[in-house]
CSV table of N, CA and C and ligand atoms in Angstrom, one decimal:
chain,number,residue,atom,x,y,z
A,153,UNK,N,-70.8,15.8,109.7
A,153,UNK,CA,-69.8,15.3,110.7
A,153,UNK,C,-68.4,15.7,110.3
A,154,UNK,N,-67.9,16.3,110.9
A,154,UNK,CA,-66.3,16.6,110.8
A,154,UNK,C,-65.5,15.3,110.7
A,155,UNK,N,-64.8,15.8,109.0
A,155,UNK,CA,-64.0,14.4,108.7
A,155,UNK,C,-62.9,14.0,110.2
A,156,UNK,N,-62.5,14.7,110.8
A,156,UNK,CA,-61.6,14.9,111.9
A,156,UNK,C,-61.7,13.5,112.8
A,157,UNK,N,-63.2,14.0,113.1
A,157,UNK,CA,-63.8,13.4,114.2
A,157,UNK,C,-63.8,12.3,113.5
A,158,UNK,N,-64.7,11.6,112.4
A,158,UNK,CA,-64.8,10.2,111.5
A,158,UNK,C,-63.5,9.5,111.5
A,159,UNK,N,-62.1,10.2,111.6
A,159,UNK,CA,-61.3,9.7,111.5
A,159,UNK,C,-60.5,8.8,112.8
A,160,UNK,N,-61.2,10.0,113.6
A,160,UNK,CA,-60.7,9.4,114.9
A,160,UNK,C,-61.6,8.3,115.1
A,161,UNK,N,-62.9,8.0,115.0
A,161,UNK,CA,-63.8,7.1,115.4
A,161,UNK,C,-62.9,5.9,114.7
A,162,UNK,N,-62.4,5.9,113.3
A,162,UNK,CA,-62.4,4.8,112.4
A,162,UNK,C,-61.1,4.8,113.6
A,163,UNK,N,-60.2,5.3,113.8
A,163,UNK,CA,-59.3,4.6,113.9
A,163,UNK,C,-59.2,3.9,115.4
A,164,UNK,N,-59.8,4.5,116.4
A,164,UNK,CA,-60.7,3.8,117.3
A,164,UNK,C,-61.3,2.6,117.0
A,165,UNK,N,-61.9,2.4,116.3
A,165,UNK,CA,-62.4,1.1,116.0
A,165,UNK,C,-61.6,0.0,115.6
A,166,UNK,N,-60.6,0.7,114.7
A,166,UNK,CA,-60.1,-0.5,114.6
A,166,UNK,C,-58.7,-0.8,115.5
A,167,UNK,N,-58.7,0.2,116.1
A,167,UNK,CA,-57.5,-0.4,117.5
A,167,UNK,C,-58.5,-1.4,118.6
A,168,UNK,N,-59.8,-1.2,118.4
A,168,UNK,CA,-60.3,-2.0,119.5
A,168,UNK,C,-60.4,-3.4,118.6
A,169,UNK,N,-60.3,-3.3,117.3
A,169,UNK,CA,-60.6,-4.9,116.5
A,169,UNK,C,-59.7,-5.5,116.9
A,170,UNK,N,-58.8,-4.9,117.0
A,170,UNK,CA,-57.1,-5.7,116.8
A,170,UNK,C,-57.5,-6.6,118.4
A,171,UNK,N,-58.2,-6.0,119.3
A,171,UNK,CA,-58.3,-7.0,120.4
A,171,UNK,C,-59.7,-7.9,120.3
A,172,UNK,N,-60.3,-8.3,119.2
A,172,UNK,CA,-61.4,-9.1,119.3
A,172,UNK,C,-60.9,-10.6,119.6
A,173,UNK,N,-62.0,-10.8,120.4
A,173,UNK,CA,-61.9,-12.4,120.4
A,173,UNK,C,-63.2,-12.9,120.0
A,174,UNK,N,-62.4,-13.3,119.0
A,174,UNK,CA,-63.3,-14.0,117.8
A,174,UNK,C,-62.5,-15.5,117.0
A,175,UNK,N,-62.4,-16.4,118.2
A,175,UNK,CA,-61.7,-17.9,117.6
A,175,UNK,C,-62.1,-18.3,116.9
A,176,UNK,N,-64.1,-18.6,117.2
A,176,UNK,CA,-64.9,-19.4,116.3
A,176,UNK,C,-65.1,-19.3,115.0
A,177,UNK,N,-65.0,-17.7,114.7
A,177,UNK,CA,-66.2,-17.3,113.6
A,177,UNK,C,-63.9,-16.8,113.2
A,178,UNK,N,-63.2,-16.5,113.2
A,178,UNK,CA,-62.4,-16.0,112.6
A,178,UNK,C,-62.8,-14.5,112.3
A,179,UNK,N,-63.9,-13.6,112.6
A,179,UNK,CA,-64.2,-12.6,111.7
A,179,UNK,C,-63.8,-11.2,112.8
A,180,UNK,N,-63.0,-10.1,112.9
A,180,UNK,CA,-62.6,-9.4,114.4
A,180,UNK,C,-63.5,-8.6,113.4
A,181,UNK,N,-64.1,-7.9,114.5
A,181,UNK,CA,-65.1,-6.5,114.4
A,181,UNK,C,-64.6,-5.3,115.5
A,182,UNK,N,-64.5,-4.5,114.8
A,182,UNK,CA,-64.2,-2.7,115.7
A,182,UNK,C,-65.3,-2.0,115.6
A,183,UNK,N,-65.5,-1.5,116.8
A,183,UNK,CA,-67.0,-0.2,116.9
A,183,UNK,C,-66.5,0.6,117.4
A,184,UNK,N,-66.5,1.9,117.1
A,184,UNK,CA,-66.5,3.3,118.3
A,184,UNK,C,-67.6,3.9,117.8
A,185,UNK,N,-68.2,4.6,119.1
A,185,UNK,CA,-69.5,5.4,119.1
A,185,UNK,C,-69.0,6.8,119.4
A,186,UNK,N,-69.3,7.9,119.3
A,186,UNK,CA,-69.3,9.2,119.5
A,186,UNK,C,-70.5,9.5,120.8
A,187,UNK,N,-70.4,10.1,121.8
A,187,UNK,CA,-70.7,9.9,122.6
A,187,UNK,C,-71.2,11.8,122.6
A,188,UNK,N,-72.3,12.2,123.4
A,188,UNK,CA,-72.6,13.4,122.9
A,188,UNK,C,-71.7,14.4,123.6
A,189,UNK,N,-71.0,13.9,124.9
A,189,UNK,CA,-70.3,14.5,125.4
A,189,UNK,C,-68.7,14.5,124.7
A,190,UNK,N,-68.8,13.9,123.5
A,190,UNK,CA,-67.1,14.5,122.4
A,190,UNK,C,-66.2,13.5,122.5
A,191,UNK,N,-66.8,12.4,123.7
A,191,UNK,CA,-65.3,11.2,123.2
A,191,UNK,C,-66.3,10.0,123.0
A,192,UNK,N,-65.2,9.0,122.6
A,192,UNK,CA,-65.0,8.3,121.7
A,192,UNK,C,-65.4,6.8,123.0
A,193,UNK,N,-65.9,6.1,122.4
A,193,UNK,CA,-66.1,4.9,123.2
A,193,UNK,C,-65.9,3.8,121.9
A,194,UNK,N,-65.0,3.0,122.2
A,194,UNK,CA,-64.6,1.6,121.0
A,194,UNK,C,-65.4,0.3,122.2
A,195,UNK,N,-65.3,-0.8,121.1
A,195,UNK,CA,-65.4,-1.8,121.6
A,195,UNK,C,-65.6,-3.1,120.5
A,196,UNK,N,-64.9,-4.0,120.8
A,196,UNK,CA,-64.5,-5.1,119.7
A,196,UNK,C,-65.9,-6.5,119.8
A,197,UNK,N,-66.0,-7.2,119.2
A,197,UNK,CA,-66.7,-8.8,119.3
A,197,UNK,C,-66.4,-9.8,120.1
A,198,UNK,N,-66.5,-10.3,121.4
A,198,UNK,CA,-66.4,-10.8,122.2
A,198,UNK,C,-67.1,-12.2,122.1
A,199,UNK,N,-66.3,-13.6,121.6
A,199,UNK,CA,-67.1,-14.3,121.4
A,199,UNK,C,-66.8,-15.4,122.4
A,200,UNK,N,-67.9,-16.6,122.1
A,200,UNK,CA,-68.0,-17.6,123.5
A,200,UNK,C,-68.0,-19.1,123.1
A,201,UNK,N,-67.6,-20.3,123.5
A,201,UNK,CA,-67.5,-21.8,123.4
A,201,UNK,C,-68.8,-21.7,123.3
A,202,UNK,N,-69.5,-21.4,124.1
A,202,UNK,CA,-70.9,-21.4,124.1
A,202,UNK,C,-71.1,-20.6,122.9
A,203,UNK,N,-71.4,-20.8,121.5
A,203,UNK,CA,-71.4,-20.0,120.6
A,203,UNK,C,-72.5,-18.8,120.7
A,204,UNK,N,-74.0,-18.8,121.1
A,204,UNK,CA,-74.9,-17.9,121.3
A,204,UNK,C,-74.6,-16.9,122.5
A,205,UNK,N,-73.4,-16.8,123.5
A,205,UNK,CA,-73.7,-15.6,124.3
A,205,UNK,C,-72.3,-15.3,123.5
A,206,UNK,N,-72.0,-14.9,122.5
A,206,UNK,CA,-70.8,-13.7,121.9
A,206,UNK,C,-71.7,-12.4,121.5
A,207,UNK,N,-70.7,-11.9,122.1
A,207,UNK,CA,-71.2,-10.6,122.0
A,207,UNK,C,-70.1,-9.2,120.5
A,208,UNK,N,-71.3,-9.0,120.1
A,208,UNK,CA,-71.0,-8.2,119.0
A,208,UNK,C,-70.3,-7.0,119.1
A,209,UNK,N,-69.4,-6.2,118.8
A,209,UNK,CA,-68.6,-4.9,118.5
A,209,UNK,C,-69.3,-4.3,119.0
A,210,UNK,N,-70.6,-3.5,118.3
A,210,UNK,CA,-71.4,-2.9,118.4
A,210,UNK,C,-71.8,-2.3,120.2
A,211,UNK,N,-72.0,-4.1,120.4
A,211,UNK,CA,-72.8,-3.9,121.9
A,211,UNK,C,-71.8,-3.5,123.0
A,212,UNK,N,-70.4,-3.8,122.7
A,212,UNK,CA,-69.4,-3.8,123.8
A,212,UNK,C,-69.1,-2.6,123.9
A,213,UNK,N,-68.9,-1.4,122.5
A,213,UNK,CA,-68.9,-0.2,122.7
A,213,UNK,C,-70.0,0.4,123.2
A,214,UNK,N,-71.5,0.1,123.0
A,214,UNK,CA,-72.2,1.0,123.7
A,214,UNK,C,-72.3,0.3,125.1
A,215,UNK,N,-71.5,-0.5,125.4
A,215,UNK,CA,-71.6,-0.6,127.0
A,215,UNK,C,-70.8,0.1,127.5
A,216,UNK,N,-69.3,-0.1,127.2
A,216,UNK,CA,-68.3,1.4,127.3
A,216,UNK,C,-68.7,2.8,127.9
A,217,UNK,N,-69.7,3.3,126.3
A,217,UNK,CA,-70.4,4.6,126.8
A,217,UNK,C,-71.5,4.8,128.1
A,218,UNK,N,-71.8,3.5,128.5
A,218,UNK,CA,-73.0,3.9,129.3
A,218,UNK,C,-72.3,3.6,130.2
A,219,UNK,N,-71.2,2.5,130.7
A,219,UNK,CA,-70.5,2.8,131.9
A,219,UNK,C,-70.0,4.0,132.5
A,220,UNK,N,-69.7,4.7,131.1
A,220,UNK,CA,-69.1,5.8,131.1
A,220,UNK,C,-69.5,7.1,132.0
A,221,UNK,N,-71.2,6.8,131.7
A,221,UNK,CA,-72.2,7.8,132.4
A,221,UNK,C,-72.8,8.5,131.0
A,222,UNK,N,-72.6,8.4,129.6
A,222,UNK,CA,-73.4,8.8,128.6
A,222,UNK,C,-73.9,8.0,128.0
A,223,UNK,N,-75.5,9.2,127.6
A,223,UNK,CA,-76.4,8.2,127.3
A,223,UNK,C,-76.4,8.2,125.5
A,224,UNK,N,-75.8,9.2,124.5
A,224,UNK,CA,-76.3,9.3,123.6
A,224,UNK,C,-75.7,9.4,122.8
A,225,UNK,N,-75.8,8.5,121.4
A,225,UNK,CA,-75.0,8.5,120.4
A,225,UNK,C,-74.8,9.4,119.4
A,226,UNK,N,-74.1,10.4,118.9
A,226,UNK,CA,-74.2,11.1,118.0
A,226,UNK,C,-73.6,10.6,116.2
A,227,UNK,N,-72.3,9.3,116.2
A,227,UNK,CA,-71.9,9.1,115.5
A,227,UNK,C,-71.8,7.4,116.1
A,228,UNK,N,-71.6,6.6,114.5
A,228,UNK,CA,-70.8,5.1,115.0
A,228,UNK,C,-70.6,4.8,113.7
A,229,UNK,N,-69.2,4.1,114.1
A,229,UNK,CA,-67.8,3.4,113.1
A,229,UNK,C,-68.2,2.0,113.4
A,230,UNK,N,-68.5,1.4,112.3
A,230,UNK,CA,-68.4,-0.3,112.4
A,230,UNK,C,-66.9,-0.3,111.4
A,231,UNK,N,-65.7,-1.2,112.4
A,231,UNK,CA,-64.9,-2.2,111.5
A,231,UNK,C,-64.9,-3.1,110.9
A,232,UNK,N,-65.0,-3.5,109.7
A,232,UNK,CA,-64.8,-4.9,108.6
A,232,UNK,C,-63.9,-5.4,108.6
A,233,UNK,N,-63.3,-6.7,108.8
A,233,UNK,CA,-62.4,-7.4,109.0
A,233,UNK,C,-61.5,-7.5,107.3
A,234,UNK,N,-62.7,-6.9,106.1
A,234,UNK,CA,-62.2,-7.5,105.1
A,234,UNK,C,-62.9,-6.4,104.2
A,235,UNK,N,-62.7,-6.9,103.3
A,235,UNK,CA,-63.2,-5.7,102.0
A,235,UNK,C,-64.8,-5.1,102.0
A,236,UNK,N,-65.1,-5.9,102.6
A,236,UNK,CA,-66.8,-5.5,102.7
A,236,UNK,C,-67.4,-5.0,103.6
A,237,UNK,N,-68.3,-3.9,103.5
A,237,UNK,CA,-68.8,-3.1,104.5
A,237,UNK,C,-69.5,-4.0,105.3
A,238,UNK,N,-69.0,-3.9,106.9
A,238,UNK,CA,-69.9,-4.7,108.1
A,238,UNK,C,-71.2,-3.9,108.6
A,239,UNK,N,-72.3,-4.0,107.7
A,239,UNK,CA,-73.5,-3.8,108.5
A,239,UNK,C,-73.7,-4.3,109.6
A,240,UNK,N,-74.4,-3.4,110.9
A,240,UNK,CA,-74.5,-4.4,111.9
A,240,UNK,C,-75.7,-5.0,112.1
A,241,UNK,N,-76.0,-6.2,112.8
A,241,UNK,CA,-76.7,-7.0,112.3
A,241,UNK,C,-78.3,-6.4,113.1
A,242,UNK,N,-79.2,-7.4,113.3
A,242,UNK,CA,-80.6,-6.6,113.1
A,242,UNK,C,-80.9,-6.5,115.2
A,243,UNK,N,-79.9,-7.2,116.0
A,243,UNK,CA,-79.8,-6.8,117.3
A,243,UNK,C,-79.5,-5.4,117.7
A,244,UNK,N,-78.4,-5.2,116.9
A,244,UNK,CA,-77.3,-4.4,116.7
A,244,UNK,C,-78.3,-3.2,116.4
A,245,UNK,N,-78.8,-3.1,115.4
A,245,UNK,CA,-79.6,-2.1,114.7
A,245,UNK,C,-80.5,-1.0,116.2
A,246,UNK,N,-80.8,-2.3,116.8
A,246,UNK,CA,-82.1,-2.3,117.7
A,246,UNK,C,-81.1,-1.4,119.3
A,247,UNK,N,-80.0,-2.1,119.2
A,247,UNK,CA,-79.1,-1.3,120.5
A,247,UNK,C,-78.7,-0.6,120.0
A,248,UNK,N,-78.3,0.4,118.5
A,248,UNK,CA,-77.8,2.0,118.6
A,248,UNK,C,-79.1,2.1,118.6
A,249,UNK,N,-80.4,2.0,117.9
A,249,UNK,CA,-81.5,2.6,117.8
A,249,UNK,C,-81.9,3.1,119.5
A,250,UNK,N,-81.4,2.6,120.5
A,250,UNK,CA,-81.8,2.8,121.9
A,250,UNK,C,-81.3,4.4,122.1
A,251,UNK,N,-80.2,4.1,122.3
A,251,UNK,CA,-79.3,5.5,122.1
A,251,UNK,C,-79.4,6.8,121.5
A,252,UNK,N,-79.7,6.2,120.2
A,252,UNK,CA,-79.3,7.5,118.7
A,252,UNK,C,-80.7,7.9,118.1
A,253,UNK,N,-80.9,8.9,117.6
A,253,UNK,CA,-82.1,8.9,116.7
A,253,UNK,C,-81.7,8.7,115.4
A,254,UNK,N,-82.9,8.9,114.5
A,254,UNK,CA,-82.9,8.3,113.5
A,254,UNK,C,-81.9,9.2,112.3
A,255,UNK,N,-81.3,10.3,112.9
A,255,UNK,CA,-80.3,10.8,111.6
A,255,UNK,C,-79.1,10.7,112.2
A,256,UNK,N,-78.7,10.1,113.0
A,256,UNK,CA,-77.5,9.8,113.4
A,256,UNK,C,-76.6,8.7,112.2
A,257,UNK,N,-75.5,9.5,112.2
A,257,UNK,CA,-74.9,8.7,111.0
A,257,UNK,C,-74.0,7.6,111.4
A,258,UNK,N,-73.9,6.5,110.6
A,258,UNK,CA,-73.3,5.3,110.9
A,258,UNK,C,-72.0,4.7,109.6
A,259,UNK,N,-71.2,4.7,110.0
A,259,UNK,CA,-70.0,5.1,109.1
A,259,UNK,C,-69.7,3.0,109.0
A,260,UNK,N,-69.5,2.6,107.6
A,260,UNK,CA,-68.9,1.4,107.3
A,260,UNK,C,-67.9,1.4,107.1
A,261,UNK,N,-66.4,0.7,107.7
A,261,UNK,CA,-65.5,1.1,107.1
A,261,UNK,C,-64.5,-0.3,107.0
A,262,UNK,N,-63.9,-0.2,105.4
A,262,UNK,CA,-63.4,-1.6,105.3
A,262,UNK,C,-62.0,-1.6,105.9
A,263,UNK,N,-61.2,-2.9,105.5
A,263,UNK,CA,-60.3,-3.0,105.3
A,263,UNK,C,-59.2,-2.1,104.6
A,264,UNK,N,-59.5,-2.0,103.5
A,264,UNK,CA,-58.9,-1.3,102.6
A,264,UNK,C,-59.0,0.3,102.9
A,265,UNK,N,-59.8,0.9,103.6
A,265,UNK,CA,-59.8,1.8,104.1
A,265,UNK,C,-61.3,2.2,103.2
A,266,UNK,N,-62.1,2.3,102.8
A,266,UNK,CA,-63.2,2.8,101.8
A,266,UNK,C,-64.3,2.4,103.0
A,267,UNK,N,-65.3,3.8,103.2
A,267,UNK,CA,-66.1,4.1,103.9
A,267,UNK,C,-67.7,4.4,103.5
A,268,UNK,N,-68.5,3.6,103.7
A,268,UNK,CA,-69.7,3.9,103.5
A,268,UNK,C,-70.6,4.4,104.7
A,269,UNK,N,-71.6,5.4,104.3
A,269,UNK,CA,-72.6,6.0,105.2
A,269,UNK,C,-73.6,6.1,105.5
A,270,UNK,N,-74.3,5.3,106.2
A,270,UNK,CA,-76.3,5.5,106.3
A,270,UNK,C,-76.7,6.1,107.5
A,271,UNK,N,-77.5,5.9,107.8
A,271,UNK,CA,-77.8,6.6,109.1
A,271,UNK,C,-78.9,5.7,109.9
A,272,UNK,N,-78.8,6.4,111.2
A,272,UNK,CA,-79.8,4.9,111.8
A,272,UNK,C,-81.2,4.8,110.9
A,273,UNK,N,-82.0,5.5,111.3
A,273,UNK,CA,-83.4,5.7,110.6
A,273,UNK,C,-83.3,4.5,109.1
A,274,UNK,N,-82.5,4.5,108.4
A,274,UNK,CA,-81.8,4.0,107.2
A,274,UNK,C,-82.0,2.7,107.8
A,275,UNK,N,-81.0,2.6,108.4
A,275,UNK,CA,-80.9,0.4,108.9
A,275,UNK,C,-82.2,0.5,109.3
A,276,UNK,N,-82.8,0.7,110.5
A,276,UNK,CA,-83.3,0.4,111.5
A,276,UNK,C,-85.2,1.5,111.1
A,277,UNK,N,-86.0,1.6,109.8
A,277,UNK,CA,-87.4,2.4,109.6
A,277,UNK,C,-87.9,1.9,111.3
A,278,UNK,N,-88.8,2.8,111.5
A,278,UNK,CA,-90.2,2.6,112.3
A,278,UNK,C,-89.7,1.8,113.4
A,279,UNK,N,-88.0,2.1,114.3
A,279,UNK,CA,-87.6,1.4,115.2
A,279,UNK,C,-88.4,1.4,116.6
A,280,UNK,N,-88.5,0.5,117.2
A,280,UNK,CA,-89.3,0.5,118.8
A,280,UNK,C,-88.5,1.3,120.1
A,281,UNK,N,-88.8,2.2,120.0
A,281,UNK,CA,-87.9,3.3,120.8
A,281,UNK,C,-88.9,3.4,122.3
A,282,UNK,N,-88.0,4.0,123.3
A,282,UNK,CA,-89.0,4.1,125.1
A,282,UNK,C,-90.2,4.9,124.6
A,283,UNK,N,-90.5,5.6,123.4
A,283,UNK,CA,-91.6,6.2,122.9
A,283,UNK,C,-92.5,5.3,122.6
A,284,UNK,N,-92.5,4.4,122.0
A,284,UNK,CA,-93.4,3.5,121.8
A,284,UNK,C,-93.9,2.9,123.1
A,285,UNK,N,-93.5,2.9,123.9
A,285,UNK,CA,-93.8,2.3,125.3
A,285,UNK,C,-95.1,3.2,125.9
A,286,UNK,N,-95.0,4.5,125.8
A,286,UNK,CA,-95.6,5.2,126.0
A,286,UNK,C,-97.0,5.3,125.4
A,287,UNK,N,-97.1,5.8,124.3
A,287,UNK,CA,-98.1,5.2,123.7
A,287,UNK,C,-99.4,4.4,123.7
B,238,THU,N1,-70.3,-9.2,114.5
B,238,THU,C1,-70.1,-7.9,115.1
B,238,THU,O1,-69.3,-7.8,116.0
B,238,THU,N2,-70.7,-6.9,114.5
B,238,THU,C2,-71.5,-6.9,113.4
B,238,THU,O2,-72.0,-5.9,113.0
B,238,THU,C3,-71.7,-8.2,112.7
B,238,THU,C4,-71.1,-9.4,113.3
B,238,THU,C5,-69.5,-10.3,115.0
B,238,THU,C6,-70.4,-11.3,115.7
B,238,THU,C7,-69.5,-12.5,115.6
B,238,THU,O3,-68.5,-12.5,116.7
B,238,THU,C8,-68.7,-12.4,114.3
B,238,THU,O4,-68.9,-11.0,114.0
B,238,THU,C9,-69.3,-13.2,113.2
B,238,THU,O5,-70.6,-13.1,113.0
C-alpha cells in the first residue's frame, strides 16, 4: 500500500475522532476505510445513554462507504485515543470482513503516531462471508 495513501487514511481518521461522541466510555475512536473506488470514507464512535446501541468507529465509516454507493474495502485505519494500538473489536472484525477479503491490510495507529499492520484474514481466520451461505 502506498505510504501516501496510509497517510491520508491515518489522517482521516483521526479528523473524524476529533468528532466522536463518546461521554460514557471517555475513549474517541477514528476509522477511514479505502474504498476500491480511491477515496477515503472516515467515521468516528457514536455512543448512546442507552449504553448497548453505541456504535463503533469502525461501523460508522463503513456505512459512509456504502452510502456512498461502494461496496469494497481495500485498506482501513483504526484511531487510538492513546498509546495503544485499537484493535477492533470482534463485531468489528465481522463488518470489514463483509466488505474486504482476507489480505486486505488493517493499519493500527496510536496517538503518538506509531503504526501497526495485520490484515483482515489475521483478526478475523475462517470468517463467515455471503460464501458460506452458499454452501
Ligand atoms: N470502539 C470503537 O469505536 N472501535 C474499536 O475498535 C473499539 C472500541 C469504541 C466503542 C466505544 O464507544 C468505545 O470505543 C469504548 O469501548
Amino acid at each position: 500500500m502506498d505510504s501516501k495513501i496510509i497517510q491520508n487514511l491515518v489522517d482521516s481518521a483521526r479528523q473524524a475522532q476529533q468528532n466522536s461522541h463518546s461521554p460514557y466510555s471517555n475513549f474517541k475512536v477514528g476509522a477511514a476505510v479505502l474504498g476500491a473506488n480511491g477515496k477515503i470514507y472516515a467515521g468516528c464512535n457514536v455512543e448512546n445513554a442507552a449504553y448497548p446501541l453505541g456504535q463503533c468507529a469502525e461501523a460508522t465509516a463503513i456505512g459512509n462507504m456504502i452510502t456512498s454507493g461502494t461496496q469494497s474495502i481495500k485498506a482501513v485505519v483504526i484511531a487510538s485515543p492513546n498509546d495503544a494500538a485499537c484493535y477492533p473489536c470482534g463485531g468489528c472484525r465481522q463488518k470489514i470482513a463483509e466488505f474486504a477479503s482476507d489480505d486486505v491490510p488493517v493499519y493500527m495507529s496510536t496517538r503518538s503516531g506509531s503504526l501497526q499492520k495485520v490484515s483482515v484474514g489475521e483478526l478475523l481466520p475462517f470468517a463467515f462471508r455471503d460464501s458460506s451461505l452458499a454452501g
